Amino acid sequence: MPPPVPPVAPTNSLKAFAFVLAVPDLQRNAAYFRDALGFTIDWPADSGWHLACRGSVRVMLGYCPDAPPPSATGDHSYFAYLHVDDADALHREFTRRGAIILQAPADRPHRMREFLVATPDGHRLMVGQALG
């Protein structure tokens, strides 16, 4: 019988940093996150990476020209679920900015009001607001 695994020290706890997306066109995706979704873009492009930030949400965009397109992966193209206080307000903002909206806000049986956004390559991001 193997020895028991010692507990992980609190100083070594995991913390979320960022979602990671493989993208075939780094500049196009960085511009979309900035212009359509309202993120700021950090990290120099010559590194092969950009970091898109909005509030506490971070998305690492990595240049991967040979990766299969997310649009070809069906339901596996979802990369995040973000919780907001006002889904309708964010939907209006994204629409005004020219975001790719796949589903308008709708109340769901699991007591969330949700809408679905896509990136130019087909990555999908669900945004939800808890209903009373």
JSON list of C-alpha atoms in Angstrom, two decimals:
[
{"chain": "A", "resi": 1, "resn": "MET", "atom": "CA", "xyz": [0.00, 0.00, 0.00]},
{"chain": "A", "resi": 2, "resn": "PRO", "atom": "CA", "xyz": [1.45, 3.42, -0.97]},
{"chain": "A", "resi": 3, "resn": "PRO", "atom": "CA", "xyz": [2.07, 5.98, 1.75]},
{"chain": "A", "resi": 4, "resn": "PRO", "atom": "CA", "xyz": [-0.68, 8.59, 2.26]},
{"chain": "A", "resi": 5, "resn": "VAL", "atom": "CA", "xyz": [-0.35, 11.81, 0.29]},
{"chain": "A", "resi": 6, "resn": "PRO", "atom": "CA", "xyz": [0.44, 14.71, 2.61]},
{"chain": "A", "resi": 7, "resn": "PRO", "atom": "CA", "xyz": [-2.01, 17.64, 2.54]},
{"chain": "A", "resi": 8, "resn": "VAL", "atom": "CA", "xyz": [-1.12, 20.58, 0.33]},
{"chain": "A", "resi": 9, "resn": "ALA", "atom": "CA", "xyz": [0.19, 23.55, 2.27]},
{"chain": "A", "resi": 10, "resn": "PRO", "atom": "CA", "xyz": [-2.12, 26.61, 2.12]},
{"chain": "A", "resi": 11, "resn": "THR", "atom": "CA", "xyz": [0.71, 28.67, 0.62]},
{"chain": "A", "resi": 12, "resn": "ASN", "atom": "CA", "xyz": [0.71, 26.30, -2.35]},
{"chain": "A", "resi": 13, "resn": "SER", "atom": "CA", "xyz": [-3.00, 26.58, -3.13]},
{"chain": "A", "resi": 14, "resn": "LEU", "atom": "CA", "xyz": [-4.11, 26.94, -6.73]},
{"chain": "A", "resi": 15, "resn": "LYS", "atom": "CA", "xyz": [-5.50, 30.24, -7.94]},
{"chain": "A", "resi": 16, "resn": "ALA", "atom": "CA", "xyz": [-7.10, 30.96, -11.29]},
{"chain": "A", "resi": 17, "resn": "PHE", "atom": "CA", "xyz": [-4.96, 33.03, -13.62]},
{"chain": "A", "resi": 18, "resn": "ALA", "atom": "CA", "xyz": [-6.43, 32.97, -17.12]},
{"chain": "A", "resi": 19, "resn": "PHE", "atom": "CA", "xyz": [-8.30, 31.09, -19.80]},
{"chain": "A", "resi": 20, "resn": "VAL", "atom": "CA", "xyz": [-6.00, 30.03, -22.66]},
{"chain": "A", "resi": 21, "resn": "LEU", "atom": "CA", "xyz": [-7.01, 30.14, -26.32]},
{"chain": "A", "resi": 22, "resn": "ALA", "atom": "CA", "xyz": [-5.03, 28.91, -29.33]},
{"chain": "A", "resi": 23, "resn": "VAL", "atom": "CA", "xyz": [-5.61, 31.37, -32.18]},
{"chain": "A", "resi": 24, "resn": "PRO", "atom": "CA", "xyz": [-4.42, 31.33, -35.81]},
{"chain": "A", "resi": 25, "resn": "ASP", "atom": "CA", "xyz": [-4.29, 35.14, -36.09]},
{"chain": "A", "resi": 26, "resn": "LEU", "atom": "CA", "xyz": [-3.05, 36.80, -32.92]},
{"chain": "A", "resi": 27, "resn": "GLN", "atom": "CA", "xyz": [-3.59, 40.40, -34.02]},
{"chain": "A", "resi": 28, "resn": "ARG", "atom": "CA", "xyz": [-7.16, 39.80, -35.27]},
{"chain": "A", "resi": 29, "resn": "ASN", "atom": "CA", "xyz": [-8.16, 38.10, -32.02]},
{"chain": "A", "resi": 30, "resn": "ALA", "atom": "CA", "xyz": [-6.47, 40.71, -29.83]},
{"chain": "A", "resi": 31, "resn": "ALA", "atom": "CA", "xyz": [-8.29, 43.46, -31.76]},
{"chain": "A", "resi": 32, "resn": "TYR", "atom": "CA", "xyz": [-11.62, 41.61, -31.32]},
{"chain": "A", "resi": 33, "resn": "PHE", "atom": "CA", "xyz": [-11.16, 41.23, -27.56]},
{"chain": "A", "resi": 34, "resn": "ARG", "atom": "CA", "xyz": [-10.20, 44.91, -27.33]},
{"chain": "A", "resi": 35, "resn": "ASP", "atom": "CA", "xyz": [-12.73, 46.46, -29.72]},
{"chain": "A", "resi": 36, "resn": "ALA", "atom": "CA", "xyz": [-15.76, 44.15, -29.48]},
{"chain": "A", "resi": 37, "resn": "LEU", "atom": "CA", "xyz": [-15.47, 42.86, -25.91]},
{"chain": "A", "resi": 38, "resn": "GLY", "atom": "CA", "xyz": [-13.84, 45.84, -24.17]},
{"chain": "A", "resi": 39, "resn": "PHE", "atom": "CA", "xyz": [-10.69, 44.12, -22.90]},
{"chain": "A", "resi": 40, "resn": "THR", "atom": "CA", "xyz": [-7.28, 45.76, -22.57]},
{"chain": "A", "resi": 41, "resn": "ILE", "atom": "CA", "xyz": [-4.40, 43.96, -24.28]},
{"chain": "A", "resi": 42, "resn": "ASP", "atom": "CA", "xyz": [-1.06, 43.34, -22.59]},
{"chain": "A", "resi": 43, "resn": "TRP", "atom": "CA", "xyz": [2.13, 41.49, -23.49]},
{"chain": "A", "resi": 44, "resn": "PRO", "atom": "CA", "xyz": [4.06, 42.26, -26.66]},
{"chain": "A", "resi": 45, "resn": "ALA", "atom": "CA", "xyz": [2.90, 40.59, -29.87]},
{"chain": "A", "resi": 46, "resn": "ASP", "atom": "CA", "xyz": [6.41, 39.41, -30.72]},
{"chain": "A", "resi": 47, "resn": "SER", "atom": "CA", "xyz": [6.19, 36.98, -27.79]},
{"chain": "A", "resi": 48, "resn": "GLY", "atom": "CA", "xyz": [3.51, 34.94, -29.58]},
{"chain": "A", "resi": 49, "resn": "TRP", "atom": "CA", "xyz": [1.08, 35.76, -26.76]},
{"chain": "A", "resi": 50, "resn": "HIS", "atom": "CA", "xyz": [-1.31, 38.52, -25.77]},
{"chain": "A", "resi": 51, "resn": "LEU", "atom": "CA", "xyz": [-3.07, 38.80, -22.44]},
{"chain": "A", "resi": 52, "resn": "ALA", "atom": "CA", "xyz": [-6.61, 40.19, -22.70]},
{"chain": "A", "resi": 53, "resn": "CYS", "atom": "CA", "xyz": [-7.91, 41.65, -19.41]},
{"chain": "A", "resi": 54, "resn": "ARG", "atom": "CA", "xyz": [-11.27, 43.01, -18.29]},
{"chain": "A", "resi": 55, "resn": "GLY", "atom": "CA", "xyz": [-12.03, 43.26, -14.60]},
{"chain": "A", "resi": 56, "resn": "SER", "atom": "CA", "xyz": [-10.82, 40.04, -13.00]},
{"chain": "A", "resi": 57, "resn": "VAL", "atom": "CA", "xyz": [-11.12, 38.08, -16.27]},
{"chain": "A", "resi": 58, "resn": "ARG", "atom": "CA", "xyz": [-7.93, 37.28, -18.16]},
{"chain": "A", "resi": 59, "resn": "VAL", "atom": "CA", "xyz": [-7.63, 35.42, -21.46]},
{"chain": "A", "resi": 60, "resn": "MET", "atom": "CA", "xyz": [-4.25, 34.35, -22.79]},
{"chain": "A", "resi": 61, "resn": "LEU", "atom": "CA", "xyz": [-4.27, 34.40, -26.59]},
{"chain": "A", "resi": 62, "resn": "GLY", "atom": "CA", "xyz": [-1.53, 32.17, -28.01]},
{"chain": "A", "resi": 63, "resn": "TYR", "atom": "CA", "xyz": [-0.47, 32.16, -31.65]},
{"chain": "A", "resi": 64, "resn": "CYS", "atom": "CA", "xyz": [-1.09, 28.63, -32.98]},
{"chain": "A", "resi": 65, "resn": "PRO", "atom": "CA", "xyz": [-1.42, 28.83, -36.78]},
{"chain": "A", "resi": 66, "resn": "ASP", "atom": "CA", "xyz": [-1.66, 25.05, -37.25]},
{"chain": "A", "resi": 67, "resn": "ALA", "atom": "CA", "xyz": [-4.24, 24.27, -34.55]},
{"chain": "A", "resi": 68, "resn": "PRO", "atom": "CA", "xyz": [-7.67, 23.06, -35.72]},
{"chain": "A", "resi": 69, "resn": "PRO", "atom": "CA", "xyz": [-10.23, 25.86, -35.77]},
{"chain": "A", "resi": 70, "resn": "PRO", "atom": "CA", "xyz": [-12.49, 25.96, -32.69]},
{"chain": "A", "resi": 71, "resn": "SER", "atom": "CA", "xyz": [-15.50, 26.19, -35.00]},
{"chain": "A", "resi": 72, "resn": "ALA", "atom": "CA", "xyz": [-14.72, 22.59, -36.02]},
{"chain": "A", "resi": 73, "resn": "THR", "atom": "CA", "xyz": [-14.95, 21.27, -32.44]},
{"chain": "A", "resi": 74, "resn": "GLY", "atom": "CA", "xyz": [-18.69, 21.75, -31.89]},
{"chain": "A", "resi": 75, "resn": "ASP", "atom": "CA", "xyz": [-19.62, 22.02, -28.22]},
{"chain": "A", "resi": 76, "resn": "HIS", "atom": "CA", "xyz": [-15.96, 21.70, -27.26]},
{"chain": "A", "resi": 77, "resn": "SER", "atom": "CA", "xyz": [-15.42, 25.28, -28.43]},
{"chain": "A", "resi": 78, "resn": "TYR", "atom": "CA", "xyz": [-16.85, 26.70, -25.17]},
{"chain": "A", "resi": 79, "resn": "PHE", "atom": "CA", "xyz": [-13.99, 28.10, -23.10]},
{"chain": "A", "resi": 80, "resn": "ALA", "atom": "CA", "xyz": [-15.61, 30.08, -20.28]},
{"chain": "A", "resi": 81, "resn": "TYR", "atom": "CA", "xyz": [-18.72, 30.93, -18.34]},
{"chain": "A", "resi": 82, "resn": "LEU", "atom": "CA", "xyz": [-18.68, 34.44, -16.92]},
{"chain": "A", "resi": 83, "resn": "HIS", "atom": "CA", "xyz": [-21.04, 35.68, -14.23]},
{"chain": "A", "resi": 84, "resn": "VAL", "atom": "CA", "xyz": [-22.29, 39.28, -14.40]},
{"chain": "A", "resi": 85, "resn": "ASP", "atom": "CA", "xyz": [-24.72, 41.44, -12.45]},
{"chain": "A", "resi": 86, "resn": "ASP", "atom": "CA", "xyz": [-26.61, 42.68, -15.54]},
{"chain": "A", "resi": 87, "resn": "ALA", "atom": "CA", "xyz": [-26.55, 40.39, -18.58]},
{"chain": "A", "resi": 88, "resn": "ASP", "atom": "CA", "xyz": [-28.80, 42.68, -20.62]},
{"chain": "A", "resi": 89, "resn": "ALA", "atom": "CA", "xyz": [-26.53, 45.69, -20.12]},
{"chain": "A", "resi": 90, "resn": "LEU", "atom": "CA", "xyz": [-23.42, 43.73, -21.12]},
{"chain": "A", "resi": 91, "resn": "HIS", "atom": "CA", "xyz": [-25.27, 42.27, -24.12]},
{"chain": "A", "resi": 92, "resn": "ARG", "atom": "CA", "xyz": [-26.19, 45.81, -25.24]},
{"chain": "A", "resi": 93, "resn": "GLU", "atom": "CA", "xyz": [-22.56, 46.92, -24.84]},
{"chain": "A", "resi": 94, "resn": "PHE", "atom": "CA", "xyz": [-21.21, 43.94, -26.76]},
{"chain": "A", "resi": 95, "resn": "THR", "atom": "CA", "xyz": [-23.80, 44.41, -29.52]},
{"chain": "A", "resi": 96, "resn": "ARG", "atom": "CA", "xyz": [-22.93, 48.11, -29.81]},
{"chain": "A", "resi": 97, "resn": "ARG", "atom": "CA", "xyz": [-19.23, 47.22, -30.07]},
{"chain": "A", "resi": 98, "resn": "GLY", "atom": "CA", "xyz": [-19.88, 44.66, -32.83]},
{"chain": "A", "resi": 99, "resn": "ALA", "atom": "CA", "xyz": [-19.38, 41.41, -30.90]},
{"chain": "A", "resi": 100, "resn": "ILE", "atom": "CA", "xyz": [-20.50, 38.14, -32.47]},
{"chain": "A", "resi": 101, "resn": "ILE", "atom": "CA", "xyz": [-23.65, 37.26, -30.52]},
{"chain": "A", "resi": 102, "resn": "LEU", "atom": "CA", "xyz": [-24.82, 33.68, -31.10]},
{"chain": "A", "resi": 103, "resn": "GLN", "atom": "CA", "xyz": [-27.72, 33.74, -28.62]},
{"chain": "A", "resi": 104, "resn": "ALA", "atom": "CA", "xyz": [-29.53, 36.77, -27.22]},
{"chain": "A", "resi": 105, "resn": "PRO", "atom": "CA", "xyz": [-30.20, 36.99, -23.47]},
{"chain": "A", "resi": 106, "resn": "ALA", "atom": "CA", "xyz": [-32.79, 34.48, -22.30]},
{"chain": "A", "resi": 107, "resn": "ASP", "atom": "CA", "xyz": [-33.98, 33.14, -18.96]},
{"chain": "A", "resi": 108, "resn": "ARG", "atom": "CA", "xyz": [-32.96, 29.50, -18.48]},
{"chain": "A", "resi": 109, "resn": "PRO", "atom": "CA", "xyz": [-34.54, 26.78, -16.30]},
{"chain": "A", "resi": 110, "resn": "HIS", "atom": "CA", "xyz": [-31.44, 26.72, -14.08]},
{"chain": "A", "resi": 111, "resn": "ARG", "atom": "CA", "xyz": [-32.30, 30.26, -12.89]},
{"chain": "A", "resi": 112, "resn": "MET", "atom": "CA", "xyz": [-29.75, 32.10, -15.01]},
{"chain": "A", "resi": 113, "resn": "ARG", "atom": "CA", "xyz": [-30.24, 34.75, -17.68]},
{"chain": "A", "resi": 114, "resn": "GLU", "atom": "CA", "xyz": [-27.63, 33.95, -20.33]},
{"chain": "A", "resi": 115, "resn": "PHE", "atom": "CA", "xyz": [-26.31, 34.99, -23.70]},
{"chain": "A", "resi": 116, "resn": "LEU", "atom": "CA", "xyz": [-23.68, 33.45, -25.94]},
{"chain": "A", "resi": 117, "resn": "VAL", "atom": "CA", "xyz": [-20.75, 35.24, -27.58]},
{"chain": "A", "resi": 118, "resn": "ALA", "atom": "CA", "xyz": [-18.24, 33.89, -30.13]},
{"chain": "A", "resi": 119, "resn": "THR", "atom": "CA", "xyz": [-14.77, 34.94, -31.22]},
{"chain": "A", "resi": 120, "resn": "PRO", "atom": "CA", "xyz": [-13.90, 35.32, -34.90]},
{"chain": "A", "resi": 121, "resn": "ASP", "atom": "CA", "xyz": [-12.42, 31.79, -34.87]},
{"chain": "A", "resi": 122, "resn": "GLY", "atom": "CA", "xyz": [-15.43, 30.20, -33.16]},
{"chain": "A", "resi": 123, "resn": "HIS", "atom": "CA", "xyz": [-14.42, 30.01, -29.49]},
{"chain": "A", "resi": 124, "resn": "ARG", "atom": "CA", "xyz": [-17.62, 30.41, -27.45]},
{"chain": "A", "resi": 125, "resn": "LEU", "atom": "CA", "xyz": [-18.14, 32.28, -24.20]},
{"chain": "A", "resi": 126, "resn": "MET", "atom": "CA", "xyz": [-21.38, 32.08, -22.18]},
{"chain": "A", "resi": 127, "resn": "VAL", "atom": "CA", "xyz": [-22.33, 35.05, -20.00]},
{"chain": "A", "resi": 128, "resn": "GLY", "atom": "CA", "xyz": [-24.86, 34.58, -17.21]},
{"chain": "A", "resi": 129, "resn": "GLN", "atom": "CA", "xyz": [-26.70, 36.51, -14.53]},
{"chain": "A", "resi": 130, "resn": "ALA", "atom": "CA", "xyz": [-28.34, 34.80, -11.55]},
{"chain": "A", "resi": 131, "resn": "LEU", "atom": "CA", "xyz": [-32.11, 35.26, -11.45]},
{"chain": "A", "resi": 132, "resn": "GLY", "atom": "CA", "xyz": [-33.77, 36.19, -8.14]}
]
